[in-house]
Amino acid sequence: MKKLIYFSILGLLTFSACQKDVLNKQPLNIISDATLWSDPALIDGYLTQLYAQTAVFVQETPGYTVGWNGAWDTSEQTGGPFYINEIADEAKAGWAVFINSSSFKAGGLKIGGGFLEWWEMSYQTIRSLNEFIERVPTSPVDASVIKLRTAEARFLRAFNYFAMVKRYGGVPLITKVQNVGDSKETLYPARDSEQKVYDFVISEIDAIGADLPEVATDYGRPTKYTALALQSRAALYAGSIAQYGTIQLSGLLGIPAASANTYYQKSYDASNAIINSGKYALYNADADKVKNFKNIFLVKHNSEIIFAKQHDGISNFSGGNAWSYDFLQCPKPHAWDAGNEDAPYLEMAEEFEHIDGTPGTLDRTAIQQGLWSMDQLWANKDPRFFATIYTMGTPWKGTIVDPHNGLLLPDGTIQTDGSFNGTAALGTQKVNNQFFTSFGVMKLLDETADNSQWISKSSTDYTVFRYAEVLLNLAEAAFELGKTGEALGAVNQIRARAGIASLANVDREKIRHERKVELAFEGHRYWDLRRWRTAVSVLSVNRSGLRYILDYTTGKYQLQVIENADGTVAPPAFYPYNYYFPITIARTGNNPNLVENPGYN
């Protein structure tokens, strides 16, 4: 066992001000092994570092991605939180300065890996968690503290393994600290089956639930219901893999189809336990439905939040715990004359229904004829549309978002630069680049945030688990178990809160549609398509954008649909083997007992 424990001071990012106070009690750069495991404050500090190392809490922020400036661009401070939206059917890279995610979206995920990786960092964190779990029970601290902190560590370990299994399928399941003198089989472990890893994650929640508090006494640490939310999600994924996946590599990948309902039942039960606790509810404090949906993510500690990564708006360079979300995602004004990191597709805008429940799909022929005001184009849309996406005319910082690209003159010609009688041909947003769709992501944006300076100023918490997801998990599991009435009721609770018409009946596609709209840009969609095994057809599609051309005479807009918004040279392509990430040549070369996933040559 090591005699000294080394801490990265920058790694001691915190989930709450309380935790930061703990960490400030004494220097943590070099601490003896004996001191660490006998001091409750240092034990808390050690565990806090492991929360911070679990970067995938925030929008699947990866451990490493090949891109601009190496691994630096994967953190919360730069492009890391945005990639998961850009490789789904929600958006493309609107401002690809950090990494060209479109290369991976176009079938570029090969045997070398390099995208959304969560292997080396995860195993580093898991090793530290294993040591924590082994050492803390022998510490001379209060037994209740030992029980609580051990349960937290096991939750973190389960979350890390869930992040791995949904990427790679079966991975080595390591629950003991490895030492140099161990056998080769221990030091170079083979992969455990996908089912075994899912079973481990699910069973860990059963084991630790009673040791976690009912109510968070230290916001930012898990409760019993946080653990159940992980179980609700993980068991739902396992049920989908069993229902739609196939068994490969002699059982290493896939889950037997006969097990699907067992996992759906486990997800259903976990969701119901959260619902029946009465401790959470859909946020519904604002009469204005647009404002209400925005505030789910802006009002801290509200009734819907089960677990969140906290941010304080103070730059990490100044000892704070902010992140880059507002700076990179917002419309202008912007310090770098940029923003709009994720550019939603026109198709994503169309997913939002009208408040009477009719489809939100536009008539592509009709909208490209005549002139349109925004009130006409987006009339009676689901309020979640306006709270989730910004586009032409969206109010922002006392003005409006203006991405118009061209000026229709009285003689019928279109001017594309300069101005005409004082009216600019181009709007204030970034309109002259290949990534533009005329849409941006409003969800999570704080209009009061200062985006006139360097990044890392956002104070918006990132929601890891919220009550609406639990209702949607319940709806999906209930439907697959034949409990159609319960599925319908759960979906209609969400629609009622949104301010749109209830459904008269429900089916699998309606549940999936509601999930896509409600959880848009929260990091779910890409994984949902993978677990449903629909990604090959859904993600191998070149989608659209919209061009607004301002009519000088009327102030309305001529509309042009931008076809093939992803480009025609390397259009989106998801291959069947991409349902599992590659283990990679580097890892199989270092460990001969690792078997590569099928299709990666």
XYZ file of C-alpha atoms in Angstrom:
601
model
C 0.000 0.000 0.000
C 1.297 3.471 -0.763
C 2.498 5.525 2.208
C 1.718 8.862 0.652
C -1.480 9.986 -1.025
C -1.073 12.620 -3.742
C -3.899 14.992 -4.580
C -4.300 17.282 -7.549
C -5.438 20.576 -6.067
C -7.171 21.460 -9.316
C -8.947 18.117 -9.136
C -10.564 18.956 -5.837
C -13.575 20.510 -7.505
C -16.585 20.620 -5.248
C -20.249 19.879 -5.401
C -21.170 22.359 -2.659
C -19.792 25.256 -0.678
C -19.903 23.037 2.374
C -17.555 20.586 0.710
C -15.197 23.402 -0.288
C -15.005 24.455 3.374
C -14.020 20.919 4.309
C -11.262 20.859 1.757
C -9.854 24.157 2.936
C -9.179 22.912 6.461
C -5.635 21.714 5.796
C -3.213 21.240 2.907
C -4.048 18.237 0.761
C -1.167 18.109 -1.690
C 0.859 15.470 0.185
C -0.763 13.634 3.078
C 0.400 10.489 4.816
C -1.633 7.340 4.398
C -2.206 7.061 8.132
C -3.373 10.663 8.433
C -5.756 10.410 5.523
C -7.685 7.394 6.768
C -8.014 8.709 10.328
C -9.327 12.199 9.570
C -13.035 12.569 8.639
C -12.349 15.864 6.850
C -9.639 14.314 4.693
C -11.787 11.277 4.002
C -14.518 13.625 2.792
C -11.962 15.511 0.694
C -10.726 12.305 -0.902
C -14.266 11.279 -1.814
C -15.062 14.768 -3.099
C -12.168 14.479 -5.519
C -13.671 11.253 -6.838
C -17.004 12.999 -7.435
C -15.101 15.589 -9.451
C -13.228 12.910 -11.413
C -16.529 11.398 -12.529
C -16.734 13.860 -15.411
C -19.517 11.892 -17.102
C -21.954 13.310 -14.564
C -22.152 16.346 -16.861
C -23.545 15.610 -20.335
C -21.266 12.558 -20.707
C -18.238 14.884 -20.661
C -15.552 12.472 -21.858
C -12.275 11.486 -20.327
C -10.483 12.028 -23.605
C -11.426 13.053 -27.104
C -9.088 13.540 -30.045
C -9.496 17.169 -30.949
C -8.161 20.665 -30.755
C -5.551 21.036 -27.994
C -5.656 17.353 -27.053
C -7.589 16.344 -23.970
C -8.124 19.905 -22.671
C -11.135 20.380 -24.906
C -13.099 17.639 -23.147
C -13.592 19.383 -19.824
C -16.616 21.244 -18.500
C -14.705 24.407 -19.272
C -14.685 23.804 -23.012
C -16.442 21.557 -25.501
C -16.923 18.389 -23.479
C -20.593 18.765 -22.491
C -21.752 19.454 -26.046
C -20.534 16.487 -28.080
C -23.275 14.115 -26.958
C -25.921 16.382 -28.538
C -23.977 16.819 -31.763
C -23.694 13.114 -32.576
C -27.402 12.497 -32.012
C -30.261 13.554 -34.289
C -30.842 16.655 -32.151
C -28.101 18.978 -33.418
C -24.843 19.368 -35.256
C -21.739 21.267 -34.239
C -22.658 24.915 -34.631
C -19.259 26.251 -33.716
C -16.683 23.490 -34.105
C -13.584 25.172 -32.734
C -12.887 22.551 -30.084
C -13.486 19.347 -31.993
C -15.011 18.417 -35.299
C -17.578 15.996 -33.898
C -19.032 15.632 -37.394
C -16.118 13.336 -38.301
C -17.276 10.851 -35.666
C -20.896 11.417 -36.662
C -19.953 10.476 -40.219
C -18.891 6.954 -39.238
C -15.486 8.002 -37.951
C -15.606 5.912 -34.796
C -12.981 3.290 -35.677
C -10.761 0.861 -33.818
C -8.578 3.690 -32.564
C -11.498 5.107 -30.554
C -10.949 8.653 -29.343
C -14.500 9.885 -28.839
C -16.464 10.107 -25.575
C -13.884 7.792 -24.036
C -14.463 6.683 -20.462
C -11.953 3.899 -19.838
C -8.630 5.055 -18.361
C -10.165 7.845 -16.287
C -12.980 5.572 -15.145
C -10.611 2.832 -14.003
C -8.414 5.376 -12.228
C -11.489 6.578 -10.377
C -12.729 3.022 -9.727
C -9.343 2.040 -8.269
C -9.485 4.965 -5.860
C -13.079 4.111 -4.978
C -12.138 0.489 -4.343
C -9.371 1.660 -2.012
C -11.794 3.998 -0.269
C -14.353 1.207 0.178
C -11.688 -1.115 1.598
C -9.937 1.372 3.887
C -12.726 3.527 5.343
C -14.367 0.732 7.398
C -11.150 0.420 9.422
C -10.888 4.159 10.043
C -11.243 5.477 13.619
C -14.236 7.602 12.752
C -17.894 7.424 13.650
C -19.633 4.301 12.373
C -22.471 6.315 10.839
C -19.957 8.324 8.790
C -18.281 5.127 7.626
C -21.606 3.657 6.526
C -22.695 6.810 4.688
C -19.415 7.530 2.911
C -18.984 3.893 1.893
C -22.470 3.926 0.369
C -21.620 7.111 -1.530
C -18.436 5.533 -2.870
C -20.341 2.464 -4.025
C -22.861 4.709 -5.765
C -20.029 6.494 -7.575
C -18.478 3.177 -8.564
C -21.806 1.944 -9.910
C -22.270 5.179 -11.886
C -18.801 4.796 -13.414
C -19.516 1.209 -14.428
C -22.842 2.230 -15.940
C -21.057 4.879 -18.030
C -18.660 2.168 -19.217
C -21.116 -0.627 -19.957
C -23.307 1.571 -22.141
C -20.208 2.480 -24.167
C -18.250 -0.753 -24.434
C -20.616 -3.516 -23.397
C -18.890 -5.971 -21.075
C -15.812 -4.597 -19.313
C -13.547 -5.998 -16.590
C -15.486 -5.749 -13.352
C -12.859 -4.803 -10.775
C -14.107 -4.380 -7.208
C -10.840 -4.931 -5.283
C -7.643 -2.886 -5.265
C -5.065 -4.359 -7.612
C -1.483 -4.564 -6.382
C 1.802 -5.130 -8.206
C 2.270 -8.600 -6.706
C -1.130 -9.888 -7.824
C -1.502 -12.661 -10.394
C -1.476 -11.918 -14.120
C -5.172 -12.765 -14.250
C -5.834 -10.038 -11.690
C -3.522 -7.450 -13.225
C -4.649 -8.199 -16.797
C -8.344 -8.999 -16.328
C -10.585 -10.300 -19.071
C -13.873 -8.602 -19.845
C -16.917 -9.612 -17.843
C -20.188 -9.950 -19.722
C -22.424 -6.992 -20.430
C -25.166 -8.614 -18.400
C -22.884 -9.121 -15.404
C -21.884 -5.470 -15.391
C -25.502 -4.315 -15.594
C -26.417 -6.753 -12.823
C -23.604 -5.343 -10.694
C -24.824 -1.759 -11.122
C -28.401 -2.713 -10.316
C -27.497 -4.893 -7.316
C -25.220 -2.235 -5.818
C -28.223 0.076 -5.540
C -30.134 -2.599 -3.644
C -27.166 -3.008 -1.305
C -26.599 0.664 -0.467
C -30.089 2.164 -0.564
C -30.738 1.859 3.152
C -27.383 3.477 3.980
C -28.065 6.659 2.013
C -30.209 9.452 3.483
C -33.830 9.999 2.540
C -33.161 13.713 2.187
C -29.863 15.321 1.216
C -28.175 16.992 4.159
C -25.309 18.035 1.901
C -26.762 19.043 -1.450
C -24.743 17.514 -4.252
C -24.297 14.138 -2.576
C -26.608 11.219 -3.388
C -29.675 10.217 -1.438
C -31.514 6.926 -1.469
C -33.587 8.294 -4.340
C -30.549 9.329 -6.361
C -29.435 5.713 -6.209
C -32.906 4.548 -7.223
C -32.835 6.988 -10.158
C -29.622 5.336 -11.359
C -31.260 1.945 -10.957
C -34.344 3.134 -12.846
C -32.164 4.262 -15.748
C -29.686 1.360 -15.786
C -32.344 -1.348 -15.548
C -34.307 0.295 -18.370
C -31.180 0.211 -20.546
C -30.591 -3.439 -19.694
C -34.183 -4.285 -20.597
C -33.781 -2.589 -23.973
C -30.510 -4.412 -24.677
C -32.245 -7.701 -23.885
C -35.278 -6.859 -26.037
C -33.545 -5.376 -29.065
C -29.899 -6.451 -28.929
C -28.218 -9.664 -29.984
C -25.891 -12.014 -28.159
C -22.322 -11.725 -29.467
C -18.829 -12.899 -28.563
C -20.179 -16.023 -26.863
C -22.309 -14.039 -24.445
C -19.808 -11.281 -23.700
C -22.129 -8.798 -25.419
C -25.897 -8.742 -25.233
C -28.452 -9.938 -22.691
C -30.821 -12.894 -23.239
C -34.191 -11.749 -24.548
C -35.970 -13.767 -21.872
C -34.538 -11.401 -19.245
C -36.061 -8.238 -20.712
C -39.140 -8.140 -18.504
C -37.058 -8.783 -15.377
C -35.084 -5.635 -16.049
C -38.148 -3.623 -17.050
C -39.774 -4.669 -13.776
C -36.698 -3.563 -11.831
C -36.758 -0.172 -13.551
C -40.504 0.125 -12.986
C -40.140 -0.689 -9.289
C -37.292 1.796 -8.784
C -39.255 4.538 -10.551
C -42.333 3.819 -8.475
C -40.324 3.953 -5.270
C -39.233 7.484 -6.154
C -42.731 8.544 -7.211
C -44.435 7.044 -4.159
C -41.943 8.653 -1.779
C -43.650 12.006 -2.382
C -40.309 13.788 -2.085
C -40.201 15.018 -5.693
C -42.651 16.584 -8.117
C -42.685 18.133 -11.557
C -41.641 21.765 -11.254
C -44.760 23.847 -11.864
C -44.285 27.135 -10.030
C -44.697 29.591 -12.928
C -47.954 30.300 -14.746
C -46.020 31.144 -17.916
C -45.308 27.691 -19.326
C -42.224 28.810 -21.247
C -40.701 30.394 -18.170
C -41.719 27.398 -16.095
C -39.858 24.945 -18.301
C -36.758 27.161 -18.378
C -36.767 27.387 -14.607
C -36.580 23.649 -14.112
C -32.906 24.078 -14.918
C -32.311 27.585 -13.536
C -34.011 27.490 -10.127
C -31.603 25.685 -7.849
C -32.758 22.895 -5.535
C -36.291 22.841 -6.937
C -38.808 20.031 -6.462
C -37.878 18.210 -9.665
C -34.148 17.858 -9.069
C -33.102 14.484 -7.699
C -29.366 14.965 -8.195
C -27.328 17.771 -9.735
C -23.727 18.806 -10.256
C -23.502 22.257 -8.718
C -21.793 25.299 -10.210
C -21.155 28.642 -8.561
C -20.360 31.006 -11.437
C -16.821 31.647 -10.190
C -14.099 30.693 -12.635
C -11.997 27.664 -11.747
C -8.983 29.876 -12.355
C -10.182 31.919 -9.381
C -10.863 28.937 -7.139
C -14.531 28.563 -8.070
C -16.615 25.865 -9.698
C -18.175 27.244 -12.861
C -18.475 25.694 -16.306
C -18.615 26.826 -19.919
C -22.241 26.128 -20.780
C -23.631 29.658 -21.097
C -20.562 31.027 -22.826
C -20.419 28.414 -25.558
C -24.122 27.785 -26.093
C -25.602 31.285 -25.963
C -26.507 33.571 -28.870
C -24.667 36.861 -29.293
C -23.592 39.193 -27.759
C -20.521 37.077 -27.139
C -16.890 37.784 -26.278
C -15.584 35.663 -29.141
C -18.329 36.662 -31.586
C -19.433 33.052 -31.556
C -21.622 30.915 -29.253
C -24.267 28.555 -30.695
C -22.068 25.521 -29.937
C -24.932 23.120 -30.698
C -26.991 23.892 -33.811
C -30.346 22.059 -33.648
C -31.829 20.711 -36.850
C -35.074 21.922 -38.359
C -36.357 18.387 -37.796
C -35.715 18.773 -34.070
C -37.726 21.991 -34.040
C -40.552 20.154 -35.803
C -40.625 17.444 -33.103
C -42.393 19.880 -30.779
C -46.134 19.551 -31.306
C -48.769 22.258 -31.153
C -50.540 22.834 -27.875
C -53.620 21.015 -29.205
C -51.508 17.915 -29.796
C -51.320 18.153 -33.579
C -47.911 17.433 -35.146
C -45.402 20.256 -35.379
C -44.141 19.200 -38.803
C -43.950 22.055 -41.294
C -45.116 21.855 -44.897
C -41.732 22.319 -46.557
C -43.292 23.422 -49.835
C -45.699 25.901 -48.277
C -43.188 27.609 -45.986
C -40.904 28.351 -48.939
C -43.658 30.315 -50.638
C -44.717 33.805 -49.600
C -43.538 35.688 -46.543
C -43.815 34.710 -42.896
C -43.762 36.320 -39.498
C -42.466 34.250 -36.572
C -45.918 34.349 -34.983
C -47.276 32.643 -38.092
C -44.452 30.129 -38.459
C -44.365 28.955 -34.835
C -47.970 29.662 -33.871
C -49.388 27.597 -30.981
C -46.217 25.558 -30.493
C -45.577 23.472 -27.406
C -44.151 25.963 -24.862
C -41.202 23.614 -24.421
C -40.107 24.571 -27.941
C -39.527 28.193 -26.939
C -37.835 27.131 -23.690
C -35.570 24.623 -25.454
C -34.599 26.227 -28.790
C -33.803 29.777 -29.858
C -34.230 30.985 -33.431
C -35.271 34.088 -35.339
C -37.075 36.522 -33.039
C -36.341 34.793 -29.738
C -36.084 37.449 -26.986
C -32.556 37.720 -25.569
C -30.941 40.348 -23.314
C -33.326 43.132 -24.242
C -33.263 42.456 -27.981
C -33.972 39.478 -30.231
C -31.926 36.677 -31.722
C -31.458 37.639 -35.352
C -29.895 35.033 -37.668
C -31.363 36.399 -40.906
C -29.071 35.668 -43.840
C -29.945 37.940 -46.748
C -32.157 40.942 -47.476
C -35.018 40.696 -49.981
C -35.074 44.031 -51.810
C -38.146 45.712 -53.351
C -36.994 44.644 -56.831
C -37.035 40.982 -55.820
C -33.263 40.473 -55.620
C -31.491 39.225 -52.501
C -28.620 41.220 -51.061
C -26.146 39.123 -49.024
C -23.787 41.730 -47.615
C -23.722 45.352 -46.504
C -27.037 47.132 -46.062
C -29.889 48.743 -47.947
C -31.237 52.091 -46.703
C -29.849 51.319 -43.260
C -31.172 47.726 -43.057
C -28.387 45.121 -42.729
C -28.333 42.169 -45.109
C -27.077 39.907 -42.335
C -28.384 39.467 -38.835
C -26.386 39.695 -35.648
C -25.798 35.977 -35.247
C -23.127 33.868 -36.908
C -24.717 33.339 -40.319
C -21.837 32.871 -42.730
C -20.398 29.493 -41.815
C -20.978 25.919 -42.874
C -22.363 24.859 -39.495
C -25.306 27.215 -39.397
C -28.923 25.966 -39.101
C -30.571 29.154 -37.679
C -31.334 27.344 -34.419
C -29.574 27.239 -31.061
C -30.171 25.566 -27.698
C -32.013 27.717 -25.139
C -32.345 24.997 -22.493
C -30.129 25.683 -19.437
C -29.176 29.180 -20.643
C -29.169 31.873 -17.980
C -29.994 35.199 -19.634
C -28.279 37.052 -16.780
C -24.935 35.301 -17.306
C -22.020 37.492 -18.375
C -20.753 36.180 -21.717
C -18.547 39.154 -22.464
C -15.472 37.579 -20.901
C -13.510 34.348 -20.970
C -15.330 31.054 -20.467
C -16.147 29.212 -17.236
C -18.590 31.721 -15.781
C -21.835 29.712 -15.799
C -23.495 29.085 -12.436
C -26.273 26.862 -13.771
C -26.346 23.485 -12.051
C -26.308 20.457 -14.306
C -29.195 18.088 -13.607
C -28.046 14.470 -13.556
C -31.405 12.989 -12.516
C -34.782 14.726 -12.506
C -38.307 13.614 -11.768
C -39.564 13.946 -15.354
C -37.023 11.352 -16.507
C -38.244 8.999 -13.794
C -41.812 9.386 -15.091
C -40.620 8.656 -18.629
C -38.634 5.650 -17.444
C -41.762 4.415 -15.705
C -43.850 4.986 -18.831
C -41.485 2.987 -21.022
C -41.053 0.123 -18.564
C -44.773 0.004 -17.800
C -45.643 -0.114 -21.490
C -43.254 -2.989 -22.130
C -44.766 -4.817 -19.154
C -48.292 -4.380 -20.527
C -49.292 -1.688 -18.022
C -50.531 0.682 -20.731
C -52.749 2.749 -18.459
C -49.877 3.595 -16.140
C -47.683 4.480 -19.107
C -50.341 6.833 -20.445
C -50.811 8.475 -17.059
C -47.087 9.151 -16.635
C -46.756 10.696 -20.090
C -49.828 12.865 -19.603
C -48.460 14.246 -16.333
C -45.513 15.595 -18.293
C -47.689 16.948 -21.101
C -49.996 18.681 -18.623
C -47.044 20.402 -16.991
C -45.796 21.423 -20.460
C -49.165 22.967 -21.303
C -50.205 20.764 -24.224
C -53.101 18.408 -24.858
C -53.174 15.031 -23.159
C -52.939 11.847 -25.187
C -56.006 9.657 -25.504
C -53.850 6.554 -25.901
C -50.210 5.655 -25.892
C -47.872 3.396 -27.812
C -44.139 2.820 -27.958
C -43.475 5.572 -30.500
C -45.474 8.161 -28.557
C -43.475 7.400 -25.417
C -40.214 7.711 -27.340
C -41.382 10.953 -28.915
C -42.236 12.444 -25.528
C -38.838 11.412 -24.234
C -37.097 13.085 -27.177
C -38.917 16.381 -26.621
C -38.910 16.542 -22.824
C -35.273 15.461 -22.409
C -33.890 17.229 -25.480
C -30.217 18.254 -25.208
C -29.833 16.613 -21.799
C -27.562 13.858 -23.083
C -30.154 11.072 -23.336
C -31.055 10.850 -27.001
C -27.853 9.281 -28.360
C -27.912 6.497 -25.773
C -31.661 5.931 -26.245
C -31.193 5.320 -29.977
C -28.363 2.907 -29.255
C -30.247 0.865 -26.667
C -33.372 0.705 -28.858
C -31.112 -0.402 -31.736
C -32.600 2.250 -34.029
C -29.434 4.318 -34.409
C -28.437 2.836 -37.783
C -31.586 4.129 -39.451
C -32.101 7.292 -37.384
C -28.530 8.584 -37.242
C -27.563 7.811 -40.834
C -29.641 10.725 -42.128
C -28.551 14.113 -43.436
C -30.886 16.627 -41.823
C -31.942 20.216 -42.503
C -31.618 23.788 -41.380
C -33.565 26.939 -42.177
C -32.512 30.191 -43.814
C -34.343 33.395 -42.910
C -34.233 36.141 -45.564
C -35.539 39.477 -44.287
C -38.051 41.212 -46.553
C -37.163 44.904 -46.540
C -40.699 46.062 -47.310
C -42.775 44.071 -44.807
C -40.317 42.991 -42.110
C -41.427 39.389 -42.629
C -39.196 36.581 -43.851
C -38.743 34.507 -46.943
C -37.786 31.004 -45.882
C -35.431 28.528 -47.515
C -34.927 24.996 -46.221
C -31.224 24.161 -46.078
C -31.009 20.572 -47.257
C -28.088 18.342 -46.289
C -27.086 20.552 -43.393
C -24.403 18.035 -42.436
C -22.738 18.346 -45.840
C -22.554 15.866 -48.687
C -18.856 14.964 -48.502
C -19.115 13.093 -45.201
C -22.799 12.696 -44.305
C -23.890 11.082 -41.041
C -23.354 7.328 -40.866
C -23.912 4.999 -37.930
C -22.889 1.384 -38.531
C -24.188 -1.702 -36.698
C -20.841 -2.236 -34.987
C -21.051 1.275 -33.520
C -23.619 0.032 -30.997
C -20.505 -0.728 -28.980
C -17.450 1.503 -28.833
C -14.118 -0.120 -29.709
C -11.956 -1.386 -26.890
C -9.137 -0.015 -29.115
C -5.830 -1.370 -30.335
C -3.944 0.362 -27.545
C -5.933 -1.367 -24.800
C -5.995 -4.834 -26.318
C -2.271 -4.445 -26.979
C -1.602 -3.616 -23.342
C -3.854 -6.373 -22.039
C -3.905 -9.569 -24.160
C -6.925 -10.832 -22.205
C -9.163 -8.099 -23.624
C -11.254 -9.105 -26.642
C -12.078 -6.421 -29.209
C -15.698 -5.687 -30.033
C -17.050 -7.021 -33.348
C -16.638 -4.949 -36.515
C -13.509 -3.048 -35.491
C -10.589 -4.177 -37.614
